[in-house]
Structures are given as C-alpha cells and as structure tokens.
XYZ file of C-alpha atoms in Angstrom:
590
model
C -16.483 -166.021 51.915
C -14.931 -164.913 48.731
C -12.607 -166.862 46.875
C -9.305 -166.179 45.164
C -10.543 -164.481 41.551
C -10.163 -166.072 38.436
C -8.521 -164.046 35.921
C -10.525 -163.216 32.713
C -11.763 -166.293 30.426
C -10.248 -168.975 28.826
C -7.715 -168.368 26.446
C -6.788 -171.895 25.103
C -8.855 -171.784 22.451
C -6.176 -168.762 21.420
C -3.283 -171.106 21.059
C -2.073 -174.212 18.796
C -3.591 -177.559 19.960
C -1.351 -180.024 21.876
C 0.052 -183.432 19.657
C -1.044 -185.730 21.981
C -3.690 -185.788 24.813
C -3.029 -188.896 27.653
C -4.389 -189.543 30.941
C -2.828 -191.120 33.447
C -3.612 -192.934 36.244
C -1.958 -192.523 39.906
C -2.744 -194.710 42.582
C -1.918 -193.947 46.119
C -2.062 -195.706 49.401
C -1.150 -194.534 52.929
C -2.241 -192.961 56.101
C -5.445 -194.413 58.018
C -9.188 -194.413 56.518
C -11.072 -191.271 58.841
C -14.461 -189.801 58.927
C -15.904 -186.976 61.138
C -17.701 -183.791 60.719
C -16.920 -181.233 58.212
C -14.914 -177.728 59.385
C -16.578 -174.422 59.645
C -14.329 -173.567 57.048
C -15.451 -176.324 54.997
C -18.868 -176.318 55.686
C -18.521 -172.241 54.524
C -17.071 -173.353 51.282
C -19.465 -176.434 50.734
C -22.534 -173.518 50.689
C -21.006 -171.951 48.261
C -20.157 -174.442 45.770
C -23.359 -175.540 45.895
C -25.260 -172.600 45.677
C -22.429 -170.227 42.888
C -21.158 -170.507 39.531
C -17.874 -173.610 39.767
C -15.904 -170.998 37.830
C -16.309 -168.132 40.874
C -15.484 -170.673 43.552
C -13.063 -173.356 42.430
C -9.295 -172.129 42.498
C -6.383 -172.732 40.595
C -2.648 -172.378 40.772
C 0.183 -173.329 37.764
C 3.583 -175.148 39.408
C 6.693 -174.551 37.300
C 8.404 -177.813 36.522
C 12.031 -177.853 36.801
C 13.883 -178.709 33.557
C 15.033 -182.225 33.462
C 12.112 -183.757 35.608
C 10.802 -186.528 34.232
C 7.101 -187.321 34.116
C 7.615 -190.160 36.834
C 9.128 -187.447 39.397
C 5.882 -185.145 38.940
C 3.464 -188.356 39.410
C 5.641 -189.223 42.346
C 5.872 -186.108 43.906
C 2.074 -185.607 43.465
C 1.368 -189.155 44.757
C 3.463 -188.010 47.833
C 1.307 -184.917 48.766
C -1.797 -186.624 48.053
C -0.504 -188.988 50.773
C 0.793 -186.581 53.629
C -2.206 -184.446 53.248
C -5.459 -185.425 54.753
C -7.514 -182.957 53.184
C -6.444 -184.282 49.150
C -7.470 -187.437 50.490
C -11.048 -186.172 51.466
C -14.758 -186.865 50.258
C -18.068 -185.598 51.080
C -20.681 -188.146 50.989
C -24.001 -186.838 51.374
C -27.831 -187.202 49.767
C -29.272 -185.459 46.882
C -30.124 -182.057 47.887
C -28.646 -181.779 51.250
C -25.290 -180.464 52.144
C -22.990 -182.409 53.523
C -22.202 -182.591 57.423
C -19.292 -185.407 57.074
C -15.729 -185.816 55.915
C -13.826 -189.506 54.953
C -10.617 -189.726 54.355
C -9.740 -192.276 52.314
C -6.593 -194.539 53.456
C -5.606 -195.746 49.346
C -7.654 -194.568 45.878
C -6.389 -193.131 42.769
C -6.367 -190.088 40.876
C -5.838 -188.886 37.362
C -3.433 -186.675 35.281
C -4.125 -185.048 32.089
C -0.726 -185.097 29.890
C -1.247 -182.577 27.638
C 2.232 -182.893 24.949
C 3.650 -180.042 22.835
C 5.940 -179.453 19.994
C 6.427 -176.284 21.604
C 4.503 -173.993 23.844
C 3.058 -170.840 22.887
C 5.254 -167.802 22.802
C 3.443 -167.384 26.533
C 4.226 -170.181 28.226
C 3.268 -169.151 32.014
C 0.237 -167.522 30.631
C -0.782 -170.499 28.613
C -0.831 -172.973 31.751
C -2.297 -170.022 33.575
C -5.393 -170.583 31.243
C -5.233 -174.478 31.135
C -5.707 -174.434 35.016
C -8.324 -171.754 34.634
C -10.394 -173.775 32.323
C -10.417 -176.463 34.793
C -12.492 -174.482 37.025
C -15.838 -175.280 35.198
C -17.924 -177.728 36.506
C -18.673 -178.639 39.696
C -17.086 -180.646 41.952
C -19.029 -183.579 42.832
C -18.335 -183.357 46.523
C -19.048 -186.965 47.177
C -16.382 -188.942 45.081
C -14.168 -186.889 42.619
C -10.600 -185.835 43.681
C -10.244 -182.491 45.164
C -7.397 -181.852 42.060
C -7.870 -181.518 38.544
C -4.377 -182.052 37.811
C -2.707 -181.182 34.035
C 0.481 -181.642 33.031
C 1.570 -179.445 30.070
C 4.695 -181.313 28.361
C 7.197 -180.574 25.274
C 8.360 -183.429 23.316
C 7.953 -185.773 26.793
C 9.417 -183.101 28.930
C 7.457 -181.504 31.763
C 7.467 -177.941 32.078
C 3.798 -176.884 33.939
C 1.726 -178.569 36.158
C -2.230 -176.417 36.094
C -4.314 -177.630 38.581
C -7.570 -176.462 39.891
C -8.685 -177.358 42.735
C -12.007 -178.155 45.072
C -12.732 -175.204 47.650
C -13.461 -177.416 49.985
C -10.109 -178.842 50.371
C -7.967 -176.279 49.922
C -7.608 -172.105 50.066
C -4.879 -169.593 48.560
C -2.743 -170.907 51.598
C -3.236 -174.438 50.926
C -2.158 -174.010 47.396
C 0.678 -172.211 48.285
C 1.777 -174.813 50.696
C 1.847 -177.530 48.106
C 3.184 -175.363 45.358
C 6.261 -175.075 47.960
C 6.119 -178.831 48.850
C 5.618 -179.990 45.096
C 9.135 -177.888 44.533
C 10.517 -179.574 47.345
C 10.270 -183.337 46.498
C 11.452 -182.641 43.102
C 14.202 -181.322 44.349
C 15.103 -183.992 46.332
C 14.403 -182.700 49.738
C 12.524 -184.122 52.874
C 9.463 -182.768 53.656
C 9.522 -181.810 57.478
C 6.535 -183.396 59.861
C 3.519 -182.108 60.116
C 3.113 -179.856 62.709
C -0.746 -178.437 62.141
C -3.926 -180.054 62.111
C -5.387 -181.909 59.329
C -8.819 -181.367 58.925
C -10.624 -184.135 60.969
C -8.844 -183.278 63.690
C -9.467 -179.551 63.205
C -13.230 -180.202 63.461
C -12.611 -181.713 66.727
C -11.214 -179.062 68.226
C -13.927 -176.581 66.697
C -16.294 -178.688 68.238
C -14.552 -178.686 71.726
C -16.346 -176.802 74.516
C -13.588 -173.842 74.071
C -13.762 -173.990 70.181
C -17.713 -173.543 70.982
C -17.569 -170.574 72.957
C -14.876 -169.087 69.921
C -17.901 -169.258 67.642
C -20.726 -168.235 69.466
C -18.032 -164.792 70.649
C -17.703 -165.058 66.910
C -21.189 -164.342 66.247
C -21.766 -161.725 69.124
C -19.085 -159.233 67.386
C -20.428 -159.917 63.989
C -24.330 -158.905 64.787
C -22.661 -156.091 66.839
C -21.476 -154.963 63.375
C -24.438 -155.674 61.444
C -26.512 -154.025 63.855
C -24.550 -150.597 63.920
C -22.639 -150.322 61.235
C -23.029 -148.935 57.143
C -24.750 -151.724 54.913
C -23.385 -150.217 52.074
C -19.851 -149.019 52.122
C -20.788 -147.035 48.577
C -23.904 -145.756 49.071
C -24.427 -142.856 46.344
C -26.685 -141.853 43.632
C -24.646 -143.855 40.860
C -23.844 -146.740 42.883
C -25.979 -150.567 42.807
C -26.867 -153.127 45.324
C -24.112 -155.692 46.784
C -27.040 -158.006 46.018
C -26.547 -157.935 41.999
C -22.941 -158.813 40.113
C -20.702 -156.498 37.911
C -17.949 -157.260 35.795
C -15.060 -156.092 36.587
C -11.559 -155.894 34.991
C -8.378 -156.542 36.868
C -6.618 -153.049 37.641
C -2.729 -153.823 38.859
C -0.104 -151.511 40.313
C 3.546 -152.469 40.545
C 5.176 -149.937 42.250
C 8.540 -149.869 43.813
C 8.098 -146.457 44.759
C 4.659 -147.635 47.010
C 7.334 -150.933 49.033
C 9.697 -147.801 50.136
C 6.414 -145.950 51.239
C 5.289 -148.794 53.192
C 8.361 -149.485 54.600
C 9.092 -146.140 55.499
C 6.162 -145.471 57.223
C 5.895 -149.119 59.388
C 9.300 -147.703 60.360
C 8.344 -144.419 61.391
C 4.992 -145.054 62.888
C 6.419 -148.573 64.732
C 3.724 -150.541 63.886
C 3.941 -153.933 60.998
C 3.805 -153.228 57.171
C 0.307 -155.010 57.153
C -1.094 -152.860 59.698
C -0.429 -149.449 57.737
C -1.151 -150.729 54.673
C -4.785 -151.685 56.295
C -4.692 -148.667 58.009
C -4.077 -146.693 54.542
C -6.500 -149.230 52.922
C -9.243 -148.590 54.967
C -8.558 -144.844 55.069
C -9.047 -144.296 51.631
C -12.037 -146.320 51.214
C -13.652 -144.198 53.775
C -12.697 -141.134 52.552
C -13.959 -142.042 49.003
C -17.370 -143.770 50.289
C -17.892 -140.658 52.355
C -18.115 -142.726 55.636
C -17.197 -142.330 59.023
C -15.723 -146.151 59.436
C -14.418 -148.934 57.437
C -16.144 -152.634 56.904
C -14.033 -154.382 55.256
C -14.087 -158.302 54.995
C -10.370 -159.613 55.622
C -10.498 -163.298 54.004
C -6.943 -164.279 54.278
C -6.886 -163.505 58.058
C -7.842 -166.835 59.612
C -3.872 -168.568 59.758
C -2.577 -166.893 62.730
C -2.921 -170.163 65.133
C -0.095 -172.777 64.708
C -2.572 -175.432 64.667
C -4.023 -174.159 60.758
C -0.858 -172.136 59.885
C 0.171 -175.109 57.232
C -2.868 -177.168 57.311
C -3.449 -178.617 53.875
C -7.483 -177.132 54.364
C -9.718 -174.727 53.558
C -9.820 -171.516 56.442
C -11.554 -169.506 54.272
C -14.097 -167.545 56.739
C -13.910 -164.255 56.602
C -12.318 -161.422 59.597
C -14.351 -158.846 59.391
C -12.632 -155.631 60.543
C -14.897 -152.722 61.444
C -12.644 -149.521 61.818
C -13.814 -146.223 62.584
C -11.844 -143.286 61.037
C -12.891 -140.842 63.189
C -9.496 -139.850 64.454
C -7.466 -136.798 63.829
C -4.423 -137.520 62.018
C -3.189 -141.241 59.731
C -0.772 -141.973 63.068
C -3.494 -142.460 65.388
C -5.465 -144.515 62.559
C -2.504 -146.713 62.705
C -2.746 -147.359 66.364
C -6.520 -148.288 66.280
C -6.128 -150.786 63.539
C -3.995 -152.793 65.337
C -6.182 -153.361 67.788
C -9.117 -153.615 65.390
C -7.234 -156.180 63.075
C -6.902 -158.146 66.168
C -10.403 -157.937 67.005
C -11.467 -159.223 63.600
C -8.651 -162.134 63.728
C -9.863 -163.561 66.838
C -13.739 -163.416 65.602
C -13.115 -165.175 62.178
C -14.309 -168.512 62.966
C -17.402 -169.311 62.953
C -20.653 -171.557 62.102
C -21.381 -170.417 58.262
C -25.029 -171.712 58.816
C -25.647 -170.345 62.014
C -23.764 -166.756 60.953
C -26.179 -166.257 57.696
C -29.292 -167.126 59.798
C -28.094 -164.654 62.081
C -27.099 -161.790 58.619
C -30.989 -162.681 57.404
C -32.827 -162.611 61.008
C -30.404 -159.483 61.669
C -31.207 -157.438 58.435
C -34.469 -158.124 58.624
C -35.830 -156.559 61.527
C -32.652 -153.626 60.906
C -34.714 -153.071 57.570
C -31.164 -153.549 55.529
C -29.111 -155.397 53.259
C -25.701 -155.831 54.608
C -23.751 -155.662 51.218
C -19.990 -157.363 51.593
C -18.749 -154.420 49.482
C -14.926 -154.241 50.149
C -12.956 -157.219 50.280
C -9.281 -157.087 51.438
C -6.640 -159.828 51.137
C -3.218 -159.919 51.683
C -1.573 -162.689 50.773
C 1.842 -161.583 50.671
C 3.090 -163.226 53.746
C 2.470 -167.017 52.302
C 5.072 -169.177 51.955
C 5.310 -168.935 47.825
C 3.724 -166.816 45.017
C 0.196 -167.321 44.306
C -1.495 -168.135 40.433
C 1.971 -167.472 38.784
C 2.225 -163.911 40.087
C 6.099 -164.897 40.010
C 6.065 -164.910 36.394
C 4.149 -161.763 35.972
C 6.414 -159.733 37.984
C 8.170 -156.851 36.775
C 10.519 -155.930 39.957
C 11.872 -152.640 37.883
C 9.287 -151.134 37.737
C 9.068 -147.988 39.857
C 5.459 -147.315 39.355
C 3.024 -148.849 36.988
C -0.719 -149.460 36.571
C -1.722 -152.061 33.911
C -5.254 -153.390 33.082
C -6.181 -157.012 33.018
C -9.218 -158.815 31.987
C -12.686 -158.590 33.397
C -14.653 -161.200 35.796
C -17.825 -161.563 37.741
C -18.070 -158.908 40.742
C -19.914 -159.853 43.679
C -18.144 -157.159 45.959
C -17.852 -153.109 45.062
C -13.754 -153.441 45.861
C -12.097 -156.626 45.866
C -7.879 -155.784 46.151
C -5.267 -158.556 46.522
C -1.736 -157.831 47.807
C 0.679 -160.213 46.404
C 3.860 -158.350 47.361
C 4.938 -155.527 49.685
C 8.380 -155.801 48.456
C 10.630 -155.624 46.426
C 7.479 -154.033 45.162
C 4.022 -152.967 46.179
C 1.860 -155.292 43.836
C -1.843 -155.063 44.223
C -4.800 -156.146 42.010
C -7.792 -154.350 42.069
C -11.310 -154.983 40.425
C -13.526 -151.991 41.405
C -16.991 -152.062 40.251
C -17.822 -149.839 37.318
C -21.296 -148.100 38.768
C -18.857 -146.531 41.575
C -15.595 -146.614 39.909
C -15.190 -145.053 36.193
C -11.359 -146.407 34.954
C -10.023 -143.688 36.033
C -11.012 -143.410 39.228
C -9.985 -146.520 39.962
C -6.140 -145.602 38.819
C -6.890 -142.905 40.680
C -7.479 -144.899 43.876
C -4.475 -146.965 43.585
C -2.150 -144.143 43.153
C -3.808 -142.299 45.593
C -2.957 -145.179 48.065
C 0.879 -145.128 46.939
C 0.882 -141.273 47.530
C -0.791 -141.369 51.273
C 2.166 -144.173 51.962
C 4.730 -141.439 50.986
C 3.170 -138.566 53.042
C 2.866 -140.895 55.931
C 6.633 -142.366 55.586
C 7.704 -138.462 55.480
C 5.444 -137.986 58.926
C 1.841 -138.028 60.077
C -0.884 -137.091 58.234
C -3.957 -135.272 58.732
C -7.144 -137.321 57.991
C -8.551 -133.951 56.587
C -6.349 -133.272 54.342
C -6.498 -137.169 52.307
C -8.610 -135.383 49.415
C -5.281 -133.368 48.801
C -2.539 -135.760 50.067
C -3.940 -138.514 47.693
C -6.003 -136.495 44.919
C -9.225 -138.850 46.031
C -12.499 -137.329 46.463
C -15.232 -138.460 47.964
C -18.401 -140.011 46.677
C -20.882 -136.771 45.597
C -24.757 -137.322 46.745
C -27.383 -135.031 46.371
C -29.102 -132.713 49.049
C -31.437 -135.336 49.355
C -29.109 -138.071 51.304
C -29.045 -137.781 54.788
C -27.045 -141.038 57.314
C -29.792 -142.581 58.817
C -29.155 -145.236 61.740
C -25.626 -145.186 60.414
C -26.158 -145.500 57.057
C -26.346 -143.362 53.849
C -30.026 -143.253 53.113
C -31.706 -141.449 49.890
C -35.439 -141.046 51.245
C -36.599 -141.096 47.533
C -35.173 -144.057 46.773
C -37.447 -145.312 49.862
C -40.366 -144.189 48.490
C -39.712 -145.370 45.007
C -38.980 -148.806 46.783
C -41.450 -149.372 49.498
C -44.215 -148.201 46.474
C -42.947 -150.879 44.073
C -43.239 -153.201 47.158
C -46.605 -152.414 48.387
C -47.773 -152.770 44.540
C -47.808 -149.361 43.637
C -49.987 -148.186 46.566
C -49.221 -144.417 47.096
C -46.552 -143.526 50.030
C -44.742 -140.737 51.424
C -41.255 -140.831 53.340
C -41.723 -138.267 55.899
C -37.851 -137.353 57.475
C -37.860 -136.439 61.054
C -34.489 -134.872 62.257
C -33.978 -133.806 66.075
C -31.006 -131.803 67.406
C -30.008 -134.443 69.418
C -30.430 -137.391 67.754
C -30.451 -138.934 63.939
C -32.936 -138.383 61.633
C -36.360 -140.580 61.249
C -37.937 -141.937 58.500
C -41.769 -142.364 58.638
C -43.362 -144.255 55.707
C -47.252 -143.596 54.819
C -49.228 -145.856 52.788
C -52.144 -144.941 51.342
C -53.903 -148.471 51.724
C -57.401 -147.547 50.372
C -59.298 -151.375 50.016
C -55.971 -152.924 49.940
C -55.714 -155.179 53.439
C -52.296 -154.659 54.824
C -50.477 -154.357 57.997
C -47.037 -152.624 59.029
C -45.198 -156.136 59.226
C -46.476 -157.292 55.641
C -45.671 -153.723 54.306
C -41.565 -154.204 55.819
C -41.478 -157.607 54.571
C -42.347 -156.464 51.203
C -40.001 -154.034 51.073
C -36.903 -155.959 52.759
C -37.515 -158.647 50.430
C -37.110 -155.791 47.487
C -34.015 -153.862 49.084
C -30.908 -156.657 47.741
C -32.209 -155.783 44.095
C -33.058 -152.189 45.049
C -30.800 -149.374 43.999
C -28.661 -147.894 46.615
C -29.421 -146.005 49.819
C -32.116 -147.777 50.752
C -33.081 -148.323 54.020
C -36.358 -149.374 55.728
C -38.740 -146.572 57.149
C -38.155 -146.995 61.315
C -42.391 -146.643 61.634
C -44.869 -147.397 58.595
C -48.294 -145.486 59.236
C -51.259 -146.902 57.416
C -54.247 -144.728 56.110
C -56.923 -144.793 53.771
C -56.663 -142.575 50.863
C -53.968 -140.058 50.005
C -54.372 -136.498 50.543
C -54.992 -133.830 48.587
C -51.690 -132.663 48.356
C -49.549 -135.800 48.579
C -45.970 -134.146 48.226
C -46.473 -132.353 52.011
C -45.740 -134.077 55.069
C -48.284 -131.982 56.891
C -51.190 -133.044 54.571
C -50.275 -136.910 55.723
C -49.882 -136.524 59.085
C -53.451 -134.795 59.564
C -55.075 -138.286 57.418
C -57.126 -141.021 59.901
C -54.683 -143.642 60.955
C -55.549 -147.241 59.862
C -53.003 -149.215 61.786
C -49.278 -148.137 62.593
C -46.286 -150.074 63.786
C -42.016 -150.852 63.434
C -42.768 -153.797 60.930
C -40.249 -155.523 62.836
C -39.942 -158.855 64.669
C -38.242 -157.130 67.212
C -38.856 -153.111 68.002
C -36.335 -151.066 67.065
C-alpha cells in the first residue's frame, strides 16, 4: 500500500538549463480496444492517488541510453512497449468525485516526449536524470485520459543518453518498471522481445473475479482481521515514539556492505533455508528486539509476483503481504524455520479487495479500541529482473562496509527498508523515523543487522543474546507501560486521551491485572450534567487515538458516574462512586 520512495527533492533547479526544450509526438496503433473492471491491485492504487500527495505515490525510474542510439530508436522502442503492454495502453474513465470501477484499453492514441537537449550534462549525469524523472512526479494523474508515462528524454548535442520517466501507479509497480527498463534495453539492442506469457490486466481482473479468485480474497481478509484482532497496533510503542497516523520526514540511511552478502550467504547455507528467508528472519528479529515485542508485523509490498500469471505483467500488484511472525522461539535457527512458513502465509493472503479490506481495518479497530499503525514496511526487490531508480549507477561493489546518508522524504511508516542487492553486496535503504530512531540508532540498526548475519553464518544464535550479538537495545518505557490485549499500553496516556475526548470531563484509568490473565483497563468518567453514554465516550476517544501519542489503547469497560471523588488519584475512591451507566463502548463485546 506503500509505494516505491522518492528520493529527496528536486534538484534541477541545481544545474545549467538545457539549449533547447521540444516535444514530440508518438503515435501508436495495435492490439484490440478492451474495457472491464479495474484489478484489486489497481483499484488499491487508484485510492491512493486520489486521496495522497502525486509526489508520494507516482514512481519513477531513469533508462540509460546506449551511445549511438538515435532519437528515432528510443521513440520506436517506446512506441513498441506502449503497444505490447496492455496496461500503458490503459484509461480510467469515471465521474467527478467517484473512483473509478473500469479499465479501456485503447487499440491506437498517442503520447508525448519531452526532448530536453544539452551542451553537456552536469558533472552528475545519472543523478541529474534521477531528478528530471523525480520532478515528474508532481501532479496528479488524471486517471481518465492522460498517458500512464511522463516520458523525458535528456539529449547532448542530438544524442540520447537518459530516458526519466515517471509513471501512473495505477499502471505500473517497481516490477513493472523494471520489466520495461529490461525490455526498453532490449529493442535497442536489436533483440526480439519473447511472447507474453502473463496476464495483462483485463484479463487479470477476470480471473480475480472468478469464483476461485473470490474465495482468495475473502481467505484474504479472514487472516488479515485475524491479525488486526490479536496482534500489536504499534510495532514502536514507547514514551518517545508518535502515531502511524501523522507523517515524519525521514532521510535515506544506506548500507553497502560486502561483508553483510557473505553473511547472508553464509548463513542461507548453513541454516538450508533461501537468502530472502534469513534476511526476513534477521529483519524481523531485530525489529522485535528493538520495539520490545514478542512478534513481528511487518507489511511485505513486493511479495505479490510469485504466480506465473502476474510474474511479468506490465501492472500494478502492489497490495501488501502482511507477515505476522512471532519471535518467541529459542534460538535465530528455529526463527528461520517459522518464517518460511509465515512468509508463505502472508504470500498467499496478499490479494485482496482494497475497499472491502479498509472497511474491514476501520469496523475492526473500532470496536478493538485501536489504531492499527502500518509501522514497518519491508521490500525486497532484489530478485527483479533489472536495477531499480538507477541503483546501478549508485553502486559501489568495493565497498566492504559502508553507511551513507541520503536526503529526507515524507514518512508515513516508522521503518520503511528496501533491499536492492544481496550480492555482490548487501545494499539496503533505510528511512527510520526520527521520534524512535536518533541517527545513530538507526546506523546502529543497520549494522546491527550485518553483525546478527555473521553470528548466524558462524552457527545459531540465541534470541537472548541479540542485544549483545548486534549491539541493539530495546525500546526503554517507563514503569508505567504494561502489554495490554497484546499491545504496549501507557495507562496515562489513556487518561490524558479519553479526557481530551470526553471534553475535559475528569477520568481515571483504573489497571486490573490477574495472575492468570492480562491486565484490564477500566476508564471512569466523571459525567456530572454532561449526557453521555459508554458508546459515545469510545467513539470519542477512537476517533482521537490516530493523532494521539503512542500507547494508547481503548479502556476494555468505561464506567460512568456523577462527580469525582474526593481523592481522584485512588482507584478505591472511584470504585465506591454511584454508577450512572457502564458498558464495552463497542459494537461488538469484547
């Protein structure tokens, strides 16, 4: 549900103007004129351009142009992919202020390229077409008529040498794009593209909406509200830490480390299992042990390509897996065999209907008395078929271990990481939110990550010992915090809430713990002449919590009296008060 990150803001203002500024226009005819419904995948996408800023959700890539190609070849070879691919060829009509439900596919149009011409290029080239395309990103896509490409061609004296391009969400995903960047590299060269052997998009929706591709997505929905239901809404819940609900800015944290690829290596050797599964494993270990939790939510976007059917569909997959692991195991080895399974788990549950998924996430969190925050966001993208936003150029493959900071961008997660390469390198980027990650813990993290790979290439590790393995510690809280239907709760920041939400009314958080069971909370409200009831006081305060600062959970039973006592800090003193009214809050008892 989150898109490939931009990187920092644009730069072109930092370099000498272009001589000459063209347009061209390419037409294109071919293939048959379609229309059907939309994917889930698109219609996930769709919600979000609509709703978020164009520069978080349109994407962008920059396609090296071979030297010697002439502007013709480029044109051609763009002409060509807009004609095998379905999806470049796709609209979405709809009405003002409604999304849209359909997909055409036109059978001819056109489409333009900006020629941008150059004496020379700055003394950065890659990075210079790396902020063309990323300027492209603003401004919406109108969904209805405009090309899925903005397409740029950066020349020198007549001579291509960068194509920038940024591109619709709707159409297309980190996969896509590589797909084409492969293709586009192709049919310059000279080379036959091979048939198509996955689905384009019309055709995908078909099979979505087939009585089997039905059942996928309701199944789909049962394991995600199993989740929601039972496991942390905040993956950093601590004193310091702020709501999923409200943005950071972030800046791009990226390790290159040689010494991390042998790690991994080592250790999918030792312990028999894939590269991608230890590095999860290790992934979700760490974020664990640093958010003080007994399990792992993670959102896996880049996990929805395992069928042949999507593998190279020219189309946006971009629903997230979302892998709930629990860490409660003795030693890294055993971790390792459980997020196999668990990966699996998450890959088959990854498609879904958006619409019906967030009713469910608001109808679910609602009567839970939660937020569920999409705090850590995992994706690997080192297993597509060619480097993604130039990382190619930005490579350093001698380098046996280095950390270097990038610019900053718009968080809506607490951990966002991207793995590019697992070899010859380990290259991840990281943007870690500042309220839960100073700079240096973040380093920290990273390295920490390369130095559990070693200890688990040299043999197993014991999850108690990852504070000294990796150097990591986990999140402090005060004496205050106690885990509360699976979640890290701060009963003061319940009070300070569910007061600010019943209009500065007095209340008191009374905590109930049993031997055998979690802890309660218990909200009083001293209502006085103020009508209210236990279902207007939870709506109040669930409608607060997304803002609210962290550890905030709702009371499971809000009791309603008149005035306060006389000593309002003692639990005792409320308990003995004349009970107005009492209930969950809920829509359904919990």
């Amino acid at each position: 549900m989150t898109p490939t990150p931009a990187v920092g803001k644009d730069a072109m203002h930092q370099n000498p103007p272009p001589l000459t500024t063209t347009t061209v226009t390419v037409a294109y005819a071919g293939g048959d004129e379609r229309r059907g419904p939309v994917t889930m995948g698109q219609a996930n996408m769709i919600r979000c351009i609509l709703r978020d800023d164009p520069t978080h959700i349109n994407i962008h890539d920059v396609w090296p142009v071979p030297e010697g190609t002439t502007p013709a070849a480029v044109t051609d070879a763009l002409r060509a992919l807009a004609v095998r691919h379905e999806g470049l060829r796709t609209t979405f009509p709809h009405p003002p202020g409604a999304a849209p439900v359909d997909q055409v596919v036109a059978a001819e149009a056109t489409f333009t390229v900006t020629v941008l011409d150059h004496a020379e290029l700055p003394g950065d080239p890659a990075e210079y077409a790396e902020s063309v395309a990323r300027a492209a990103r603003a401004g919406r896509f109108a969904l209805e008529r405009e090309f899925p490409m903005r397409i740029t061609l950066l020349t020198v004296a007549g001579q291509p040498a960068y194509v920038a391009l940024a591109f619709s969400h709707a159409v297309a995903d980190g996969s896509a794009m590589a797909i084409l960047r492969e293709e586009f590299a192709e049919l310059l060269a000279g080379k036959e593209l091979p048939e198509l052997t996955s689905l384009p998009p019309v055709d995908l929706a078909a099979v979505e909406a087939s009585p089997a591709g039905l059942r996928k997505s309701e199944a789909s929905l049962r394991y995600w509200e199993r989740i929601l239901r039972t496991g942390p809404q905040e993956m950093f819940a601590e004193p310091r830490g702020r709501r999923p609900g409200t943005d950071e800015e972030a800046r791009q944290l990226t390790l290159r480390s040689r010494r991390g690829a042998r790690a991994l290596a080592g250790a999918a050797r030792r312990t028999g299992h894939p590269e991608a599964t230890v590095l999860m494993a290790a992934w979700c270990a760490l974020v664990a042990h640093r958010a003080g939790q007994d399990s792992c939510v993670t959102a896996v976007p880049s996990a929805n390509r395992f069928h042949a059917r999507v593998a190279r569909s020219v189309t946006t997959t971009s629903q997230d897996a979302l892998l709930h692991l629990d860490v409660r195991v003795e030693t890294f080895d055993a971790l390792v065999t459980r997020t196999w399974g668990a990966v699996l788990n998450a890959y088959r549950h990854s498609q879904f209907d958006s619409v019906r998924l967030w009713e469910m996430i608001d109808r679910v969190t609602a009567e839970r008395g939660s937020h569920f925050g999409r705090d850590v966001v995992f994706n690997d993208v080192s297993a597509l078929p060619a480097p993604l936003l130039g990382t190619d150029a930005q490579d350093r493959d001698d380098a046996e271990q280095e950390l270097t900071w990038g610019p900053p961008q718009a968080l809506p997660t607490r951990l966002l990481a991207f793995t590019y390469r697992t070899a010859p390198q380990l290259h991840i980027s990281l943007w870690a939110a500042p309220s839960v990650f100073t700079a240096e813990e973040a380093e920290g993290f990273l390295a920490g990550l390369v130095l559990l790979l070693e200890a688990a290439a040299a043999g197993d590790v014991p999850m108690e010992a990852l504070a000294e393995v990796t150097g990591v510690r986990p999140a402090e809280r005060g004496p205050d915090w106690l885990r509360v239907d699976g979640c890290w709760v701060s009963p003061d920041a319940v009070r300070e809430t569910l007061g600010r939400a019943v209009g500065g009314l007095p209340v008191w958080v009374q905590v109930t713990e049993a031997a055998d069971a979690e802890p309660h909370l218990t909200a009083y409200i001293a209502c006085g002449e103020t009508p209210l009831t236990p279902t207007e006081a939870h709506r109040a305060l669930t409608a607060l919590i997304p803002a609210a600062g962290s550890g905030v959970l709702a009371p499971h039973r809000y009791v309603l009296v008149e005035n306060p006592p006389a000593e309002p800090d003692r639990s005792d003193a409320w308990r003995r008060l004349n009970t107005i009214d009492e209930g969950t809050g809920r829509s359904r008892q919990v």
